[in-house]
Amino acid sequence: MAHRPGTTGPTGPTGPTGLTGLVDAWLDGYAVSRQLPVRRHDGVAEIEVASGGRRLEVVVTEPGPALLDATLRRLVGTDDVWVTVLTAAPWAPQPPDGVRVQVDDEVLMTLDLASLASSGDTTRAVVEEHGDRARAVILDGDGDGDGGGGGDGVAAVGWVALTGPPGSTTAVADRVWTAETHRRRGLGRDVMRSLQGWAHTRGARRGVLAASVEGQALYAGLGWRVAARMTSFAGSGDRP
Ligand SMILES: CC(C)(COP(=O)(O)OP(=O)(O)OC[C@H]1O[C@@H](n2cnc3c(N)ncnc32)[C@H](O)[C@@H]1OP(=O)(O)O)[C@@H](O)C(=O)NCCC(=O)NCCS
């Protein structure tokens, strides 16, 4: 039966309480990865993302009907703000007039890094440390510098950021990407293994990331599981 967030029971893998903590850790790690501040107020989190077609992203987790309605209504008449709603269970969005569903096929995924064996897997990725975040990169081997990777010779790349206190550190993977001409050759898997390994050796015991559809296939093969559905909304450009 269709339902709205806030009316669900703890039917998802984590349940509402666990989901809130997981989403908070994801947002904190995302902010570290992108070097952007997160503002939290009145049950919402806001990040000035300034990428992916939006200036501001507002995030709410398992909102009750009143918070959901008030947050979505903020989008009416805007063209550079997204609201992303995270829920443990699928639901049937009914956005108010002037608001449309923008993306509804992304998910939040998590991995138990504590049980990750320090396997010493070798990968083709080189890890560059940047304080509490790291970038794993595989350069295009043909040396022509185009690599299909935006002209910088990058065949595949990804970031991971650490957040949380020692003993409960979370690793947030972000911006995982393989140049189109290099896809389905295991480069994304190598990048992820390197990021996971780096985070594990620095004490991270849990991984979190937001996954596109293509990403979901990659991460599922590495043991990541879906923790939440993500539904993003934007202003529809129509005045109600
Ligand atoms: C997602 C992405 C990084 C995967 O990179 P990749 O280098 O092609 O991935 P790999 O070759 O390492 O794939 C490893 C496995 O993941 C799965 N997989 C990866 N991409 C897949 C796809 N498009 N469809 C189905 N399965 C896929 C497969 O099981 C694959 O193994 P196989 O090729 O032996 O079947 C790449 O498609 C990409 O950059 N997409 C656009 C950006 C994006 O969505 N990034 C993820 C953000 S969360």
PDB file of C-alpha atoms and ligand atoms in Angstrom:
ATOM      1  CA  MET A   1       0.000   0.000   0.000  1.00  0.00           C
ATOM      2  CA  ALA A   2       1.260   3.461  -0.813  1.00  0.00           C
ATOM      3  CA  HIS A   3       2.313   5.428   2.208  1.00  0.00           C
ATOM      4  CA  ARG A   4       4.046   8.631   3.137  1.00  0.00           C
ATOM      5  CA  PRO A   5       7.238   8.989   5.134  1.00  0.00           C
ATOM      6  CA  GLY A   6       6.615   9.331   8.814  1.00  0.00           C
ATOM      7  CA  THR A   7       3.799   6.840   8.747  1.00  0.00           C
ATOM      8  CA  THR A   8       6.015   3.821   8.272  1.00  0.00           C
ATOM      9  CA  GLY A   9       7.103   1.411  10.954  1.00  0.00           C
ATOM     10  CA  PRO A  10      10.685   0.203  11.324  1.00  0.00           C
ATOM     11  CA  THR A  11      10.346  -1.932   8.232  1.00  0.00           C
ATOM     12  CA  GLY A  12      13.635  -1.073   6.541  1.00  0.00           C
ATOM     13  CA  PRO A  13      17.052  -2.538   7.172  1.00  0.00           C
ATOM     14  CA  THR A  14      17.857   0.049   9.833  1.00  0.00           C
ATOM     15  CA  GLY A  15      14.502   1.393  10.978  1.00  0.00           C
ATOM     16  CA  PRO A  16      13.888   5.109  11.435  1.00  0.00           C
ATOM     17  CA  THR A  17      16.222   5.633  14.407  1.00  0.00           C
ATOM     18  CA  GLY A  18      19.196   3.895  12.869  1.00  0.00           C
ATOM     19  CA  LEU A  19      18.484   5.584   9.575  1.00  0.00           C
ATOM     20  CA  THR A  20      18.744   9.060  11.075  1.00  0.00           C
ATOM     21  CA  GLY A  21      22.206   8.324  12.449  1.00  0.00           C
ATOM     22  CA  LEU A  22      23.313   6.819   9.158  1.00  0.00           C
ATOM     23  CA  VAL A  23      22.055   9.792   7.141  1.00  0.00           C
ATOM     24  CA  ASP A  24      23.726  12.230   9.536  1.00  0.00           C
ATOM     25  CA  ALA A  25      27.024  10.377   9.108  1.00  0.00           C
ATOM     26  CA  TRP A  26      26.592  10.392   5.326  1.00  0.00           C
ATOM     27  CA  LEU A  27      25.947  14.147   5.290  1.00  0.00           C
ATOM     28  CA  ASP A  28      28.910  14.844   7.567  1.00  0.00           C
ATOM     29  CA  GLY A  29      31.207  12.745   5.381  1.00  0.00           C
ATOM     30  CA  TYR A  30      29.813  14.268   2.191  1.00  0.00           C
ATOM     31  CA  ALA A  31      30.580  17.695   3.647  1.00  0.00           C
ATOM     32  CA  VAL A  32      34.157  16.621   4.423  1.00  0.00           C
ATOM     33  CA  SER A  33      34.551  15.138   0.956  1.00  0.00           C
ATOM     34  CA  ARG A  34      33.308  18.285  -0.798  1.00  0.00           C
ATOM     35  CA  GLN A  35      34.656  20.728   1.791  1.00  0.00           C
ATOM     36  CA  LEU A  36      31.198  22.228   2.259  1.00  0.00           C
ATOM     37  CA  PRO A  37      29.402  23.116   5.492  1.00  0.00           C
ATOM     38  CA  VAL A  38      26.174  21.379   6.556  1.00  0.00           C
ATOM     39  CA  ARG A  39      23.527  23.492   8.292  1.00  0.00           C
ATOM     40  CA  ARG A  40      20.953  21.718  10.458  1.00  0.00           C
ATOM     41  CA  HIS A  41      17.776  23.327  11.727  1.00  0.00           C
ATOM     42  CA  ASP A  42      14.158  22.373  12.418  1.00  0.00           C
ATOM     43  CA  GLY A  43      14.624  18.746  11.391  1.00  0.00           C
ATOM     44  CA  VAL A  44      16.288  19.454   8.037  1.00  0.00           C
ATOM     45  CA  ALA A  45      19.892  19.525   6.853  1.00  0.00           C
ATOM     46  CA  GLU A  46      21.055  21.901   4.130  1.00  0.00           C
ATOM     47  CA  ILE A  47      24.173  21.835   1.969  1.00  0.00           C
ATOM     48  CA  GLU A  48      25.163  24.483  -0.580  1.00  0.00           C
ATOM     49  CA  VAL A  49      26.159  21.906  -3.180  1.00  0.00           C
ATOM     50  CA  ALA A  50      26.463  24.271  -6.158  1.00  0.00           C
ATOM     51  CA  SER A  51      26.730  21.307  -8.563  1.00  0.00           C
ATOM     52  CA  GLY A  52      24.555  18.774 -10.345  1.00  0.00           C
ATOM     53  CA  GLY A  53      22.123  21.473 -11.427  1.00  0.00           C
ATOM     54  CA  ARG A  54      21.326  22.829  -7.985  1.00  0.00           C
ATOM     55  CA  ARG A  55      22.627  25.468  -5.617  1.00  0.00           C
ATOM     56  CA  LEU A  56      21.111  24.097  -2.415  1.00  0.00           C
ATOM     57  CA  GLU A  57      20.151  20.588  -1.314  1.00  0.00           C
ATOM     58  CA  VAL A  58      17.799  20.152   1.621  1.00  0.00           C
ATOM     59  CA  VAL A  59      17.774  16.677   3.195  1.00  0.00           C
ATOM     60  CA  VAL A  60      15.108  15.193   5.451  1.00  0.00           C
ATOM     61  CA  THR A  61      14.992  11.692   6.911  1.00  0.00           C
ATOM     62  CA  GLU A  62      11.723   9.871   7.579  1.00  0.00           C
ATOM     63  CA  PRO A  63       9.865  13.192   7.931  1.00  0.00           C
ATOM     64  CA  GLY A  64       6.386  13.296   9.390  1.00  0.00           C
ATOM     65  CA  PRO A  65       3.632  14.599   7.099  1.00  0.00           C
ATOM     66  CA  ALA A  66       3.822  18.201   8.386  1.00  0.00           C
ATOM     67  CA  LEU A  67       7.607  18.488   7.989  1.00  0.00           C
ATOM     68  CA  LEU A  68       7.460  16.828   4.560  1.00  0.00           C
ATOM     69  CA  ASP A  69       4.763  19.194   3.358  1.00  0.00           C
ATOM     70  CA  ALA A  70       6.462  22.312   4.700  1.00  0.00           C
ATOM     71  CA  THR A  71       9.831  21.291   3.237  1.00  0.00           C
ATOM     72  CA  LEU A  72       8.435  20.500  -0.209  1.00  0.00           C
ATOM     73  CA  ARG A  73       6.497  23.756  -0.318  1.00  0.00           C
ATOM     74  CA  ARG A  74       9.801  25.618  -0.036  1.00  0.00           C
ATOM     75  CA  LEU A  75      10.469  24.457  -3.609  1.00  0.00           C
ATOM     76  CA  VAL A  76       7.532  26.246  -5.207  1.00  0.00           C
ATOM     77  CA  GLY A  77       8.852  28.958  -7.518  1.00  0.00           C
ATOM     78  CA  THR A  78      12.507  27.870  -7.167  1.00  0.00           C
ATOM     79  CA  ASP A  79      14.732  26.409  -9.877  1.00  0.00           C
ATOM     80  CA  ASP A  80      17.995  25.774  -8.031  1.00  0.00           C
ATOM     81  CA  VAL A  81      16.972  23.881  -4.897  1.00  0.00           C
ATOM     82  CA  TRP A  82      16.404  20.177  -4.373  1.00  0.00           C
ATOM     83  CA  VAL A  83      14.777  18.436  -1.441  1.00  0.00           C
ATOM     84  CA  THR A  84      15.929  14.858  -0.913  1.00  0.00           C
ATOM     85  CA  VAL A  85      13.789  12.615   1.285  1.00  0.00           C
ATOM     86  CA  LEU A  86      15.298   9.438   2.739  1.00  0.00           C
ATOM     87  CA  THR A  87      13.035   6.610   3.825  1.00  0.00           C
ATOM     88  CA  ALA A  88      13.652   3.056   4.908  1.00  0.00           C
ATOM     89  CA  ALA A  89      10.694   1.797   2.884  1.00  0.00           C
ATOM     90  CA  PRO A  90       9.438   2.674  -0.601  1.00  0.00           C
ATOM     91  CA  TRP A  91       6.629   5.233  -0.704  1.00  0.00           C
ATOM     92  CA  ALA A  92       4.393   7.000  -3.200  1.00  0.00           C
ATOM     93  CA  PRO A  93       5.279  10.714  -3.299  1.00  0.00           C
ATOM     94  CA  GLN A  94       2.447  13.182  -3.812  1.00  0.00           C
ATOM     95  CA  PRO A  95       4.258  16.502  -4.230  1.00  0.00           C
ATOM     96  CA  PRO A  96       2.205  19.686  -3.920  1.00  0.00           C
ATOM     97  CA  ASP A  97       1.419  21.783  -7.003  1.00  0.00           C
ATOM     98  CA  GLY A  98       4.536  23.548  -8.251  1.00  0.00           C
ATOM     99  CA  VAL A  99       6.832  20.683  -7.157  1.00  0.00           C
ATOM    100  CA  ARG A 100       7.932  17.603  -9.114  1.00  0.00           C
ATOM    101  CA  VAL A 101       9.873  14.428  -8.443  1.00  0.00           C
ATOM    102  CA  GLN A 102      13.351  14.989  -9.875  1.00  0.00           C
ATOM    103  CA  VAL A 103      15.149  11.693  -9.122  1.00  0.00           C
ATOM    104  CA  ASP A 104      13.662   8.570  -7.568  1.00  0.00           C
ATOM    105  CA  ASP A 105      16.078   5.770  -8.377  1.00  0.00           C
ATOM    106  CA  GLU A 106      18.976   6.535  -6.050  1.00  0.00           C
ATOM    107  CA  VAL A 107      19.586   4.804  -2.734  1.00  0.00           C
ATOM    108  CA  LEU A 108      21.748   5.164   0.351  1.00  0.00           C
ATOM    109  CA  MET A 109      23.980   2.123   0.749  1.00  0.00           C
ATOM    110  CA  THR A 110      26.097   0.900   3.626  1.00  0.00           C
ATOM    111  CA  LEU A 111      28.919  -1.594   4.140  1.00  0.00           C
ATOM    112  CA  ASP A 112      30.213  -3.166   7.321  1.00  0.00           C
ATOM    113  CA  LEU A 113      33.891  -2.283   7.045  1.00  0.00           C
ATOM    114  CA  ALA A 114      34.714  -3.850  10.409  1.00  0.00           C
ATOM    115  CA  SER A 115      34.376  -7.315   8.924  1.00  0.00           C
ATOM    116  CA  LEU A 116      36.366  -6.353   5.853  1.00  0.00           C
ATOM    117  CA  ALA A 117      39.444  -8.512   5.841  1.00  0.00           C
ATOM    118  CA  SER A 118      42.720  -6.659   5.392  1.00  0.00           C
ATOM    119  CA  SER A 119      43.149  -8.794   2.330  1.00  0.00           C
ATOM    120  CA  GLY A 120      46.031  -6.913   0.837  1.00  0.00           C
ATOM    121  CA  ASP A 121      44.162  -6.917  -2.473  1.00  0.00           C
ATOM    122  CA  THR A 122      46.193  -5.184  -5.110  1.00  0.00           C
ATOM    123  CA  THR A 123      44.333  -2.740  -7.295  1.00  0.00           C
ATOM    124  CA  ARG A 124      45.313  -0.500 -10.167  1.00  0.00           C
ATOM    125  CA  ALA A 125      44.329   2.615  -8.223  1.00  0.00           C
ATOM    126  CA  VAL A 126      46.759   5.018  -6.592  1.00  0.00           C
ATOM    127  CA  VAL A 127      45.524   6.571  -3.349  1.00  0.00           C
ATOM    128  CA  GLU A 128      46.304  10.230  -2.655  1.00  0.00           C
ATOM    129  CA  GLU A 129      45.690  11.341   0.930  1.00  0.00           C
ATOM    130  CA  HIS A 130      44.209  14.736   1.663  1.00  0.00           C
ATOM    131  CA  GLY A 131      43.950  14.820   5.467  1.00  0.00           C
ATOM    132  CA  ASP A 132      40.755  13.053   6.487  1.00  0.00           C
ATOM    133  CA  ARG A 133      39.807  12.294   2.904  1.00  0.00           C
ATOM    134  CA  ALA A 134      41.463  10.460   0.066  1.00  0.00           C
ATOM    135  CA  ARG A 135      41.186  10.189  -3.690  1.00  0.00           C
ATOM    136  CA  ALA A 136      41.814   6.931  -5.548  1.00  0.00           C
ATOM    137  CA  VAL A 137      42.694   7.381  -9.190  1.00  0.00           C
ATOM    138  CA  ILE A 138      43.564   5.187 -12.162  1.00  0.00           C
ATOM    139  CA  LEU A 139      45.226   7.005 -15.007  1.00  0.00           C
ATOM    140  CA  ASP A 140      44.542   6.255 -18.644  1.00  0.00           C
ATOM    141  CA  GLY A 141      47.270   3.861 -19.697  1.00  0.00           C
ATOM    142  CA  ASP A 142      47.445   4.852 -23.347  1.00  0.00           C
ATOM    143  CA  GLY A 143      49.312   8.027 -22.517  1.00  0.00           C
ATOM    144  CA  ASP A 144      47.338  10.200 -24.911  1.00  0.00           C
ATOM    145  CA  GLY A 145      46.041  12.237 -22.029  1.00  0.00           C
ATOM    146  CA  ASP A 146      42.446  12.232 -23.186  1.00  0.00           C
ATOM    147  CA  GLY A 147      41.332   9.016 -21.542  1.00  0.00           C
ATOM    148  CA  GLY A 148      37.742   9.935 -22.136  1.00  0.00           C
ATOM    149  CA  GLY A 149      38.185  11.385 -18.703  1.00  0.00           C
ATOM    150  CA  GLY A 150      37.748  15.034 -19.369  1.00  0.00           C
ATOM    151  CA  GLY A 151      41.164  15.626 -20.875  1.00  0.00           C
ATOM    152  CA  ASP A 152      43.126  15.020 -17.701  1.00  0.00           C
ATOM    153  CA  GLY A 153      44.144  11.419 -18.414  1.00  0.00           C
ATOM    154  CA  VAL A 154      41.972  10.009 -15.627  1.00  0.00           C
ATOM    155  CA  ALA A 155      40.332   6.660 -16.447  1.00  0.00           C
ATOM    156  CA  ALA A 156      38.612   6.192 -13.084  1.00  0.00           C
ATOM    157  CA  VAL A 157      38.442   8.066  -9.812  1.00  0.00           C
ATOM    158  CA  GLY A 158      36.651   8.232  -6.471  1.00  0.00           C
ATOM    159  CA  TRP A 159      36.828   9.961  -3.118  1.00  0.00           C
ATOM    160  CA  VAL A 160      36.302   8.829   0.447  1.00  0.00           C
ATOM    161  CA  ALA A 161      36.024  10.991   3.568  1.00  0.00           C
ATOM    162  CA  LEU A 162      36.183  10.032   7.242  1.00  0.00           C
ATOM    163  CA  THR A 163      33.786  11.373   9.846  1.00  0.00           C
ATOM    164  CA  GLY A 164      32.962  10.638  13.468  1.00  0.00           C
ATOM    165  CA  PRO A 165      35.054   9.951  16.558  1.00  0.00           C
ATOM    166  CA  PRO A 166      37.718   7.221  16.835  1.00  0.00           C
ATOM    167  CA  GLY A 167      35.974   3.933  17.507  1.00  0.00           C
ATOM    168  CA  SER A 168      32.920   4.805  15.430  1.00  0.00           C
ATOM    169  CA  THR A 169      34.390   6.365  12.347  1.00  0.00           C
ATOM    170  CA  THR A 170      32.282   6.284   9.189  1.00  0.00           C
ATOM    171  CA  ALA A 171      33.762   6.364   5.689  1.00  0.00           C
ATOM    172  CA  VAL A 172      31.702   8.158   3.048  1.00  0.00           C
ATOM    173  CA  ALA A 173      32.503   7.363  -0.578  1.00  0.00           C
ATOM    174  CA  ASP A 174      31.705  10.032  -3.141  1.00  0.00           C
ATOM    175  CA  ARG A 175      32.244  11.039  -6.775  1.00  0.00           C
ATOM    176  CA  VAL A 176      33.057   7.508  -8.010  1.00  0.00           C
ATOM    177  CA  TRP A 177      33.378   7.691 -11.760  1.00  0.00           C
ATOM    178  CA  THR A 178      34.869   5.765 -14.679  1.00  0.00           C
ATOM    179  CA  ALA A 179      35.406   7.348 -18.096  1.00  0.00           C
ATOM    180  CA  GLU A 180      32.853   5.976 -20.557  1.00  0.00           C
ATOM    181  CA  THR A 181      35.473   4.383 -22.789  1.00  0.00           C
ATOM    182  CA  HIS A 182      36.881   2.452 -19.808  1.00  0.00           C
ATOM    183  CA  ARG A 183      33.692   1.101 -18.266  1.00  0.00           C
ATOM    184  CA  ARG A 184      33.045  -2.567 -17.422  1.00  0.00           C
ATOM    185  CA  ARG A 185      36.735  -3.371 -17.091  1.00  0.00           C
ATOM    186  CA  GLY A 186      36.829  -3.516 -13.323  1.00  0.00           C
ATOM    187  CA  LEU A 187      38.257  -0.023 -12.787  1.00  0.00           C
ATOM    188  CA  GLY A 188      35.355   1.144 -10.621  1.00  0.00           C
ATOM    189  CA  ARG A 189      35.742  -1.986  -8.502  1.00  0.00           C
ATOM    190  CA  ASP A 190      39.470  -1.278  -8.093  1.00  0.00           C
ATOM    191  CA  VAL A 191      38.788   2.335  -7.096  1.00  0.00           C
ATOM    192  CA  MET A 192      36.230   1.213  -4.507  1.00  0.00           C
ATOM    193  CA  ARG A 193      38.497  -1.508  -3.084  1.00  0.00           C
ATOM    194  CA  SER A 194      41.270   1.045  -2.672  1.00  0.00           C
ATOM    195  CA  LEU A 195      38.956   3.550  -0.983  1.00  0.00           C
ATOM    196  CA  GLN A 196      37.529   0.877   1.326  1.00  0.00           C
ATOM    197  CA  GLY A 197      41.019  -0.390   2.185  1.00  0.00           C
ATOM    198  CA  TRP A 198      42.304   3.113   2.937  1.00  0.00           C
ATOM    199  CA  ALA A 199      39.322   3.860   5.164  1.00  0.00           C
ATOM    200  CA  HIS A 200      39.593   0.511   6.949  1.00  0.00           C
ATOM    201  CA  THR A 201      43.250   1.000   7.812  1.00  0.00           C
ATOM    202  CA  ARG A 202      42.341   4.412   9.248  1.00  0.00           C
ATOM    203  CA  GLY A 203      39.817   2.894  11.603  1.00  0.00           C
ATOM    204  CA  ALA A 204      36.560   3.284   9.694  1.00  0.00           C
ATOM    205  CA  ARG A 205      34.149   0.539  10.657  1.00  0.00           C
ATOM    206  CA  ARG A 206      31.196   1.506   8.486  1.00  0.00           C
ATOM    207  CA  GLY A 207      30.872   2.760   4.925  1.00  0.00           C
ATOM    208  CA  VAL A 208      28.022   4.897   3.570  1.00  0.00           C
ATOM    209  CA  LEU A 209      27.340   6.334   0.135  1.00  0.00           C
ATOM    210  CA  ALA A 210      24.560   7.620  -2.096  1.00  0.00           C
ATOM    211  CA  ALA A 211      24.356   5.418  -5.181  1.00  0.00           C
ATOM    212  CA  SER A 212      23.183   6.074  -8.715  1.00  0.00           C
ATOM    213  CA  VAL A 213      21.609   3.154 -10.583  1.00  0.00           C
ATOM    214  CA  GLU A 214      24.931   2.255 -12.244  1.00  0.00           C
ATOM    215  CA  GLY A 215      26.697   2.660  -8.924  1.00  0.00           C
ATOM    216  CA  GLN A 216      24.255   0.311  -7.200  1.00  0.00           C
ATOM    217  CA  ALA A 217      25.333  -2.552  -9.448  1.00  0.00           C
ATOM    218  CA  LEU A 218      28.990  -1.875  -8.703  1.00  0.00           C
ATOM    219  CA  TYR A 219      28.559  -1.520  -4.940  1.00  0.00           C
ATOM    220  CA  ALA A 220      26.211  -4.505  -4.534  1.00  0.00           C
ATOM    221  CA  GLY A 221      28.928  -6.697  -6.010  1.00  0.00           C
ATOM    222  CA  LEU A 222      31.268  -5.457  -3.289  1.00  0.00           C
ATOM    223  CA  GLY A 223      28.858  -6.324  -0.474  1.00  0.00           C
ATOM    224  CA  TRP A 224      27.141  -2.959   0.017  1.00  0.00           C
ATOM    225  CA  ARG A 225      23.436  -3.163   0.907  1.00  0.00           C
ATOM    226  CA  VAL A 226      20.592  -0.720   0.485  1.00  0.00           C
ATOM    227  CA  ALA A 227      19.752   1.188   3.690  1.00  0.00           C
ATOM    228  CA  ALA A 228      17.343   3.812   2.364  1.00  0.00           C
ATOM    229  CA  ARG A 229      15.462   5.045  -0.687  1.00  0.00           C
ATOM    230  CA  MET A 230      16.251   8.559  -1.839  1.00  0.00           C
ATOM    231  CA  THR A 231      13.601  10.678  -3.547  1.00  0.00           C
ATOM    232  CA  SER A 232      14.637  14.118  -4.770  1.00  0.00           C
ATOM    233  CA  PHE A 233      12.193  16.914  -5.565  1.00  0.00           C
ATOM    234  CA  ALA A 234      12.567  20.264  -7.318  1.00  0.00           C
ATOM    235  CA  GLY A 235      10.351  23.168  -8.258  1.00  0.00           C
ATOM    236  CA  SER A 236       8.374  22.370 -11.410  1.00  0.00           C
ATOM    237  CA  GLY A 237       8.480  25.900 -12.746  1.00  0.00           C
ATOM    238  CA  ASP A 238       4.672  26.120 -12.548  1.00  0.00           C
ATOM    239  CA  ARG A 239       2.978  28.428 -10.163  1.00  0.00           C
ATOM    240  CA  PRO A 240       0.169  26.565  -8.356  1.00  0.00           C
TER     241      PRO A 240
HETATM  242  C1  LIG B   1      29.226   3.275 -11.813  1.00  0.00           C
HETATM  243  C2  LIG B   1      30.579   3.281 -12.532  1.00  0.00           C
HETATM  244  C3  LIG B   1      31.588   4.058 -11.657  1.00  0.00           C
HETATM  245  C4  LIG B   1      31.043   1.829 -12.696  1.00  0.00           C
HETATM  246  O1  LIG B   1      32.375   1.871 -13.157  1.00  0.00           O
HETATM  247  P1  LIG B   1      33.033   0.655 -13.973  1.00  0.00           P
HETATM  248  O2  LIG B   1      34.502   0.922 -13.996  1.00  0.00           O
HETATM  249  O3  LIG B   1      32.344   0.456 -15.268  1.00  0.00           O
HETATM  250  O4  LIG B   1      32.694  -0.577 -13.011  1.00  0.00           O
HETATM  251  P2  LIG B   1      33.405  -2.019 -13.051  1.00  0.00           P
HETATM  252  O5  LIG B   1      33.856  -2.351 -14.413  1.00  0.00           O
HETATM  253  O6  LIG B   1      34.418  -2.063 -11.969  1.00  0.00           O
HETATM  254  O7  LIG B   1      32.172  -2.942 -12.653  1.00  0.00           O
HETATM  255  C5  LIG B   1      32.284  -3.918 -11.673  1.00  0.00           C
HETATM  256  C6  LIG B   1      30.985  -4.675 -11.623  1.00  0.00           C
HETATM  257  O8  LIG B   1      29.929  -3.781 -11.216  1.00  0.00           O
HETATM  258  C7  LIG B   1      28.732  -4.108 -11.954  1.00  0.00           C
HETATM  259  N1  LIG B   1      28.424  -3.009 -12.845  1.00  0.00           N
HETATM  260  C8  LIG B   1      29.145  -1.876 -13.051  1.00  0.00           C
HETATM  261  N2  LIG B   1      28.520  -1.048 -13.914  1.00  0.00           N
HETATM  262  C9  LIG B   1      27.363  -1.664 -14.256  1.00  0.00           C
HETATM  263  C10 LIG B   1      26.282  -1.315 -15.115  1.00  0.00           C
HETATM  264  N3  LIG B   1      26.247  -0.146 -15.804  1.00  0.00           N
HETATM  265  N4  LIG B   1      25.252  -2.193 -15.229  1.00  0.00           N
HETATM  266  C11 LIG B   1      25.258  -3.358 -14.576  1.00  0.00           C
HETATM  267  N5  LIG B   1      26.274  -3.760 -13.743  1.00  0.00           N
HETATM  268  C12 LIG B   1      27.301  -2.913 -13.591  1.00  0.00           C
HETATM  269  C13 LIG B   1      29.041  -5.368 -12.731  1.00  0.00           C
HETATM  270  O9  LIG B   1      28.765  -6.472 -11.891  1.00  0.00           O
HETATM  271  C14 LIG B   1      30.532  -5.238 -12.935  1.00  0.00           C
HETATM  272  O10 LIG B   1      31.152  -6.478 -13.153  1.00  0.00           O
HETATM  273  P3  LIG B   1      31.150  -7.134 -14.641  1.00  0.00           P
HETATM  274  O11 LIG B   1      31.516  -6.039 -15.623  1.00  0.00           O
HETATM  275  O12 LIG B   1      32.186  -8.213 -14.523  1.00  0.00           O
HETATM  276  O13 LIG B   1      29.761  -7.638 -14.856  1.00  0.00           O
HETATM  277  C15 LIG B   1      30.453   3.930 -13.953  1.00  0.00           C
HETATM  278  O14 LIG B   1      29.403   3.296 -14.647  1.00  0.00           O
HETATM  279  C16 LIG B   1      30.199   5.427 -13.937  1.00  0.00           C
HETATM  280  O15 LIG B   1      31.131   6.227 -13.814  1.00  0.00           O
HETATM  281  N6  LIG B   1      28.922   5.820 -14.064  1.00  0.00           N
HETATM  282  C17 LIG B   1      28.548   7.260 -14.097  1.00  0.00           C
HETATM  283  C18 LIG B   1      28.814   7.938 -12.756  1.00  0.00           C
HETATM  284  C19 LIG B   1      28.157   7.185 -11.630  1.00  0.00           C
HETATM  285  O16 LIG B   1      26.976   6.856 -11.683  1.00  0.00           O
HETATM  286  N7  LIG B   1      28.962   6.942 -10.590  1.00  0.00           N
HETATM  287  C20 LIG B   1      28.493   6.303  -9.381  1.00  0.00           C
HETATM  288  C21 LIG B   1      28.017   7.358  -8.467  1.00  0.00           C
HETATM  289  S1  LIG B   1      27.271   6.618  -7.039  1.00  0.00           S
END
